[in-house]
Coordinates of C-alpha atoms in Angstrom, one line a residue:
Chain A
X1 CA 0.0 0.0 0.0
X2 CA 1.0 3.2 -0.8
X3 CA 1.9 5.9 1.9
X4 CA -0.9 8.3 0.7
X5 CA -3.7 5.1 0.7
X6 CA -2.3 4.3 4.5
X7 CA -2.8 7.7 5.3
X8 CA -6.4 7.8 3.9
X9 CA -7.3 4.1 5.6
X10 CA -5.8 5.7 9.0
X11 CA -8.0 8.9 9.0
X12 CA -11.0 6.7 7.3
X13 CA -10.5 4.3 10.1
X14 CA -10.1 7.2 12.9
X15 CA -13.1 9.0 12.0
X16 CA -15.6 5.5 11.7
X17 CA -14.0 4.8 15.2
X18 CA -15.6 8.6 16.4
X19 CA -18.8 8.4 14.4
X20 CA -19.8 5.2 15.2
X21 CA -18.9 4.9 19.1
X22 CA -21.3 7.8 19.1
X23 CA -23.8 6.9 17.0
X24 CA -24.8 3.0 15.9
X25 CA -27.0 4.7 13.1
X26 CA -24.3 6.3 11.4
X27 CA -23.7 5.9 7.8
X28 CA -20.8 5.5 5.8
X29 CA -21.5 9.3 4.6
X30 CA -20.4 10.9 7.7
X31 CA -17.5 9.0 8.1
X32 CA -16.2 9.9 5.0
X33 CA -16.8 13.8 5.4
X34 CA -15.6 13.5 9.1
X35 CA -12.4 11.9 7.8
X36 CA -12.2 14.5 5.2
X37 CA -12.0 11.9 1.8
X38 CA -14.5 11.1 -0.6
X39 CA -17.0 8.0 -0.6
X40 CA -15.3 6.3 -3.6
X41 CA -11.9 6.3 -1.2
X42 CA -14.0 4.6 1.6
X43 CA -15.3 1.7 -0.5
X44 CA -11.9 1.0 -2.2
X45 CA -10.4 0.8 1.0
X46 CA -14.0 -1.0 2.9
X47 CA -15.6 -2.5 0.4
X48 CA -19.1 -2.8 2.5
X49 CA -19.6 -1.0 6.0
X50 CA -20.1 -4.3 7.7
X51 CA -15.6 -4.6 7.0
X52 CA -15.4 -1.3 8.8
X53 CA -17.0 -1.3 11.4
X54 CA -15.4 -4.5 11.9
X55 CA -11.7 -3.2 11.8
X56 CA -12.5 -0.3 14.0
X57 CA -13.7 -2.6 16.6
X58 CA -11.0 -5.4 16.2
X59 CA -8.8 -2.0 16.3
X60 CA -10.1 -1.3 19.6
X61 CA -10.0 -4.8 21.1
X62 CA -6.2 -4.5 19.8
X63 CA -5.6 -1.7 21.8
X64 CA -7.4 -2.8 25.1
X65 CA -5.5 -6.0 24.5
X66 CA -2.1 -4.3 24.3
X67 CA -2.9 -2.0 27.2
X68 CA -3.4 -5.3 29.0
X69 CA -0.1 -6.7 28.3
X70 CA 1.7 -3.7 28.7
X71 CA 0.3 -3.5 32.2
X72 CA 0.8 -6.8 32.6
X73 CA 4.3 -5.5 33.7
X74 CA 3.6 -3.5 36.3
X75 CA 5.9 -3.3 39.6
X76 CA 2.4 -2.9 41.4
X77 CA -0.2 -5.9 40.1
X78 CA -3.2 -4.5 41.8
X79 CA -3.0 -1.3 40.3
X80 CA -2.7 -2.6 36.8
X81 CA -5.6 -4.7 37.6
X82 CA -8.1 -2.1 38.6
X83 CA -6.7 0.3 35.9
X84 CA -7.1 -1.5 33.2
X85 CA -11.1 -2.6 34.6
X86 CA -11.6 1.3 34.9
X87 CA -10.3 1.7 31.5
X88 CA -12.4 -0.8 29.8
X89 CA -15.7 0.2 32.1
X90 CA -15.1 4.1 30.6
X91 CA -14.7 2.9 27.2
X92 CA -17.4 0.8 26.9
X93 CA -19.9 3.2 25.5
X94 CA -18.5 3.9 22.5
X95 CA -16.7 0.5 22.1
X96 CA -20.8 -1.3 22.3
X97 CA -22.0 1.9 20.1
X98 CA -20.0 -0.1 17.6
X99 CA -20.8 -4.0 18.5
X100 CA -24.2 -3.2 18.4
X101 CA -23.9 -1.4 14.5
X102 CA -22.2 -4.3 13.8
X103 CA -25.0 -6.6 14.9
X104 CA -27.4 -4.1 13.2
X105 CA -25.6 -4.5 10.5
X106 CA -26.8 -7.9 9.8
X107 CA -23.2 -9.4 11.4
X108 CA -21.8 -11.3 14.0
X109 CA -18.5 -10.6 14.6
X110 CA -16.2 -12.2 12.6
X111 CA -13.2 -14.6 13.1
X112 CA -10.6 -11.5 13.5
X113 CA -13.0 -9.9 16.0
X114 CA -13.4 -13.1 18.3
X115 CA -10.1 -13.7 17.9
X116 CA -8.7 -10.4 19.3
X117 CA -11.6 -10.7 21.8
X118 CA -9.7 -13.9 22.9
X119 CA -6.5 -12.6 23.5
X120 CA -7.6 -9.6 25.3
X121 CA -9.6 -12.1 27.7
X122 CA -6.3 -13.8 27.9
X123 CA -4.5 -10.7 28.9
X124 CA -7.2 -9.8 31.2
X125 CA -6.7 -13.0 33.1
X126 CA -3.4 -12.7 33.6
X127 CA -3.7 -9.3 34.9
X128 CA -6.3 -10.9 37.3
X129 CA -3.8 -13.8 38.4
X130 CA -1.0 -11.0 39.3
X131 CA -3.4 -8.8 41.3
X132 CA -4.4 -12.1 42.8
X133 CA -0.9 -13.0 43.8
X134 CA 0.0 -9.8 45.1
X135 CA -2.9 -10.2 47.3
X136 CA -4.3 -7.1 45.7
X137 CA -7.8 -9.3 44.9
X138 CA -9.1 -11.9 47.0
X139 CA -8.0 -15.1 46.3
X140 CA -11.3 -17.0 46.1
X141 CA -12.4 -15.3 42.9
X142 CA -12.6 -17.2 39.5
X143 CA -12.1 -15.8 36.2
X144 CA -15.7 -16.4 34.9
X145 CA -17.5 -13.9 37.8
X146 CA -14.7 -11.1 37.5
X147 CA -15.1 -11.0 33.6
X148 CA -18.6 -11.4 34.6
X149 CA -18.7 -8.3 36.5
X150 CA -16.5 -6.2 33.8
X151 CA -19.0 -6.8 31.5
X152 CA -21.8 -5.9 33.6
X153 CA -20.1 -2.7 35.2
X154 CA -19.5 -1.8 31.3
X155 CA -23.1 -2.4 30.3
X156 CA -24.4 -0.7 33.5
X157 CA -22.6 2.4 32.8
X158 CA -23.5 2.2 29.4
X159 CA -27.4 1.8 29.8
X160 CA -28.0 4.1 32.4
X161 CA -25.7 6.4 30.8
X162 CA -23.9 7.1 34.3
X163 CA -22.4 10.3 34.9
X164 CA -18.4 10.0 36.0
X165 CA -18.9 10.6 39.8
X166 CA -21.2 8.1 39.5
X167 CA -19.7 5.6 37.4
X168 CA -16.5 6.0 40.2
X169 CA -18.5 5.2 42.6
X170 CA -20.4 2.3 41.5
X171 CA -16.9 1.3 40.5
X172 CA -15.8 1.8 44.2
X173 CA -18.2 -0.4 45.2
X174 CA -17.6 -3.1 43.1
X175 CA -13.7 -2.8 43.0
X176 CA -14.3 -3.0 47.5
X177 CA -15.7 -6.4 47.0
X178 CA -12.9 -7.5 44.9
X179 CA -10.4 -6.7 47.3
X180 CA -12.2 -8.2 50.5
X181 CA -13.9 -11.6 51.1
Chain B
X1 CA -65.1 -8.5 31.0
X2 CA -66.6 -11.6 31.1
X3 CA -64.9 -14.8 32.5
X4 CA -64.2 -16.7 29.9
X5 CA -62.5 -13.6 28.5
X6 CA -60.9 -13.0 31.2
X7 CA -59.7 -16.7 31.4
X8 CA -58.3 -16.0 27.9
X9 CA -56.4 -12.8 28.6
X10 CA -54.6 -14.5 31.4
X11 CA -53.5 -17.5 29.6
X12 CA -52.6 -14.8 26.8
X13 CA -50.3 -12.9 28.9
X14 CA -49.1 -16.1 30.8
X15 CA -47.8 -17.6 27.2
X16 CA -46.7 -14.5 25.6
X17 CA -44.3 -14.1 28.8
X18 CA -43.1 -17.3 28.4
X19 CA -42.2 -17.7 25.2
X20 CA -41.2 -13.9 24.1
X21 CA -38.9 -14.0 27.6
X22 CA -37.2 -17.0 25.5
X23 CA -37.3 -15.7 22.1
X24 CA -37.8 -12.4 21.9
X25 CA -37.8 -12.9 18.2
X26 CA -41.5 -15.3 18.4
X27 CA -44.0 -14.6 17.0
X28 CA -48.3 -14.0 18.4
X29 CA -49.3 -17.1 16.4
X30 CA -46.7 -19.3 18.7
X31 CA -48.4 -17.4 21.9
X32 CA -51.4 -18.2 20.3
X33 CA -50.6 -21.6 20.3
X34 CA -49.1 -21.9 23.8
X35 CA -52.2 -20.5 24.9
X36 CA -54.6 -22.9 23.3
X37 CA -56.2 -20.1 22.0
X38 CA -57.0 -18.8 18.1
X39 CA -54.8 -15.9 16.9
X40 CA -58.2 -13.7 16.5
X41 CA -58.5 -14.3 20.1
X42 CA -54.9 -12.8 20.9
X43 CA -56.1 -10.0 18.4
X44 CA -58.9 -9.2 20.3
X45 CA -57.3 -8.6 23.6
X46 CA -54.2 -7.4 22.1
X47 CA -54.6 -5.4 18.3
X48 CA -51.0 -5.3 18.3
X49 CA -48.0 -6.9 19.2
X50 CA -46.8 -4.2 20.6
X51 CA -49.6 -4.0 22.8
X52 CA -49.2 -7.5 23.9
X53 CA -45.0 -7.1 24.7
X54 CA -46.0 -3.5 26.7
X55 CA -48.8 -5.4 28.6
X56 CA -46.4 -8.1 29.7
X57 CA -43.6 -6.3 30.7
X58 CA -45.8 -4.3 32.6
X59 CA -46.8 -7.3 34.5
X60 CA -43.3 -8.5 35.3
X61 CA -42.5 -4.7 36.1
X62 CA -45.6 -5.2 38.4
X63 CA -44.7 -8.2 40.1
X64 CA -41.0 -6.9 40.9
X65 CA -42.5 -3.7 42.5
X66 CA -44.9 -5.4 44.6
X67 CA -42.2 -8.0 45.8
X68 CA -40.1 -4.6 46.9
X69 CA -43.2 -3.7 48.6
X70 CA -43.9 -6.9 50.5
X71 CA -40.3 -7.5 51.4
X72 CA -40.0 -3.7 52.7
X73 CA -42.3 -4.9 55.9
X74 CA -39.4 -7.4 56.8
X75 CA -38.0 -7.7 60.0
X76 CA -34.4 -8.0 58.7
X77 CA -34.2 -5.4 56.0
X78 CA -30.3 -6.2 55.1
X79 CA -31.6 -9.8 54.4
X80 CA -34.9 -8.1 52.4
X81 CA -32.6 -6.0 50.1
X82 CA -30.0 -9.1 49.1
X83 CA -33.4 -11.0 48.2
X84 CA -34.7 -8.5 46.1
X85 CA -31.8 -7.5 43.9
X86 CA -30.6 -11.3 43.8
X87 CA -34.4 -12.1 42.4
X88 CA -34.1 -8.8 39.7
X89 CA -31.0 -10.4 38.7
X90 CA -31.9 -14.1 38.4
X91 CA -35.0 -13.1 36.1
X92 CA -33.0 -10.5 34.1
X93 CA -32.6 -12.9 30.9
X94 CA -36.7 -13.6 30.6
X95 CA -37.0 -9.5 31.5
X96 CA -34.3 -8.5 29.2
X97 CA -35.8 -10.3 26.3
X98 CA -39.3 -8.7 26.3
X99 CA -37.5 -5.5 26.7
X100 CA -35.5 -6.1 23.6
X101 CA -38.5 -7.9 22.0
X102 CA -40.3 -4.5 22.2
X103 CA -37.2 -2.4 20.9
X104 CA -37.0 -4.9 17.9
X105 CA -41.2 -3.8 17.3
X106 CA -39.9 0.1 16.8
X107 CA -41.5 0.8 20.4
X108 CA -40.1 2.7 23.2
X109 CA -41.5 2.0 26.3
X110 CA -44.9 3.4 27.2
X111 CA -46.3 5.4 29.6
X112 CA -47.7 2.5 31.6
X113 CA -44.2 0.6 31.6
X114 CA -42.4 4.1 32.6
X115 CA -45.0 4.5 35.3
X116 CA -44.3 1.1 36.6
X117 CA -40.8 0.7 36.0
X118 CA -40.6 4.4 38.5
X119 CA -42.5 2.5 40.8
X120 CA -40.1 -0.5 40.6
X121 CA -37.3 1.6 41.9
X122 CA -39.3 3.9 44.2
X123 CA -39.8 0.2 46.0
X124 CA -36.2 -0.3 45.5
X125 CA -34.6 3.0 46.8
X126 CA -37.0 2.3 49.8
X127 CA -35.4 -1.2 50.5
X128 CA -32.0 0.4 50.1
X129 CA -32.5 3.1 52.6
X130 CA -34.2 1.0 55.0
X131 CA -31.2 -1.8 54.5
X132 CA -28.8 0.8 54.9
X133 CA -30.4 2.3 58.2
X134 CA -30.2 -1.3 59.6
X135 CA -26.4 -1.3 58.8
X136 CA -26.3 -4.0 56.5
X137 CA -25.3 -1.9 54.0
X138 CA -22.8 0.7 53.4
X139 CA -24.3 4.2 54.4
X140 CA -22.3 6.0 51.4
X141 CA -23.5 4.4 48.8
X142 CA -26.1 6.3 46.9
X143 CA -29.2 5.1 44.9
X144 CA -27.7 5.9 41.6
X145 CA -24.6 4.1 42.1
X146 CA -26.6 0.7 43.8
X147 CA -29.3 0.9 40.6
X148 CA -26.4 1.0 37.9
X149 CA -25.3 -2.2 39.7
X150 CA -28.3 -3.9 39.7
X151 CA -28.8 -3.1 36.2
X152 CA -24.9 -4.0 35.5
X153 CA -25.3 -7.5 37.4
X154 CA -28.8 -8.0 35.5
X155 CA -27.3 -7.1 32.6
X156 CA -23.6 -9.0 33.1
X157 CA -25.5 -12.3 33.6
X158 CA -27.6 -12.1 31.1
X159 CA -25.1 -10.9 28.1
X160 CA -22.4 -13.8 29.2
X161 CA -25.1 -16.4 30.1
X162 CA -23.9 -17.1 32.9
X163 CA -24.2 -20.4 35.0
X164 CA -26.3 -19.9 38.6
X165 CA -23.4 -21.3 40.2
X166 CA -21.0 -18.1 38.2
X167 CA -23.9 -15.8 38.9
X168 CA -24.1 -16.5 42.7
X169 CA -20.4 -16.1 43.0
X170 CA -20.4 -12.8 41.0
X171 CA -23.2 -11.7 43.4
X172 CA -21.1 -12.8 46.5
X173 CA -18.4 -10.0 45.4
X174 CA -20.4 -7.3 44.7
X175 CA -22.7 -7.9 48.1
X176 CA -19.4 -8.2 50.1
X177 CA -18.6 -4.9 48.4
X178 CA -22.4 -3.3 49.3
X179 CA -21.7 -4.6 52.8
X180 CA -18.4 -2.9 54.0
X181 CA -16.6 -0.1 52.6

């Protein structure tokens, strides 16, 4: 690829991330005037909107995925734990803006999607096991229920559109139960 | 109303609450059938499907709030509150699904669902503050915060489909967390 074409699939890429984390409904349209090219350049590089909006979200799995392992290490295992939760809890709105245009869409997510999903699970866990060691979380807690509860502290933030002092405090909450049995 | 009409109404609502809170893509004619009733029938007591998904919803919106209500006469309201948000939770998936059924239709929810639904967590807040007073749970935590968890554990066990015995142990962390701050 050209270094003008990887500039335009970076920007066209930037701006679906933007439009569609705040708005499902978007159309292709309003990423291609956000990222400042025309609609022909937007289908040459994404042929249908179904392969964009799945490489922005595989983009941002990537991302939480590599936050994960670059937490992963941390002198101070707890912290990195309950960063990275808080991290993925505050991005959740816009990453599920663009899950559920996916599923909109027509799609599931695809192979690259579940696979990048995997690995930031993976990463996720092994945050978990640290914190865990460190004594930072209580011992007794299995993966299953502490993904559990990042997914539900994500969607409950999400639905009820939770304002930031709120969101930290549910997050309090939640993060006090982790620490104590 | 006569009875047999209002025989037929009941077992309406009874099937349609079954089988939408499995599939919230069913259809009337399989609540028809579930009911043991003709699709005119369901027609009759409910012109559209809309009306049928906003009458149900209603009832399980119902039910909740007046379990809030009996439970706020307890004698131990720490033990009152746990029972309450564990039952929202364990009947999120059936709840969820009628919601989303109604969503799918084009319909937001209606006055009568709004008005029940504020009821619901008038009931709630009341079992909170009364829990709270009794020490059994933390006195900082606010309504807002406690609601975006209930919805967030709802909504967590519901989206990962979780087991009862990952669900009771996801519960167990964020109870310990409710309990002591």
């Amino acid at each position: 690829m050209r270094a003008d074409a990887r500039d335009n699939r970076a920007r066209i890429m930037t701006a679906a991330d933007d439009v569609f984390g705040r708005a499902p409904g978007a159309s292709t349209d309003d990423v291609a005037r956000l990222a400042g090219v025309g609609i022909a350049t937007v289908f040459r590089h994404f042929p249908t909107k179904i392969e964009l909006l799945e490489a922005v979200l595989t983009l941002r799995l990537e991302r939480l995925r590599d936050r994960a392992l670059e937490l992963a290490g941390s002198d101070d295992p707890g912290k990195a734990f309950f960063e990275f939760f808080t991290q993925v809890v505050a991005e959740s709105a816009s990453k599920l803006a663009i899950a559920e245009a996916l599923t909109a869409s027509g799609a599931t997510a695809g192979e690259e999607v579940r696979a990048v999903g995997h690995g930031m699970r993976a990463a996720f866990d092994d945050l978990l096991t640290a914190a865990q060691k460190a004594g930072a979380v209580r011992a007794d807690a299995q993966f299953a229920e502490v993904y559990a509860l990042l997914i539900g502290a994500s969607r409950g933030a999400t639905a009820a559109g939770l304002e930031p002092d709120v969101r930290d405090r549910m997050l309090g909450i939640l993060y006090d139960g982790l620490k104590h049995s």
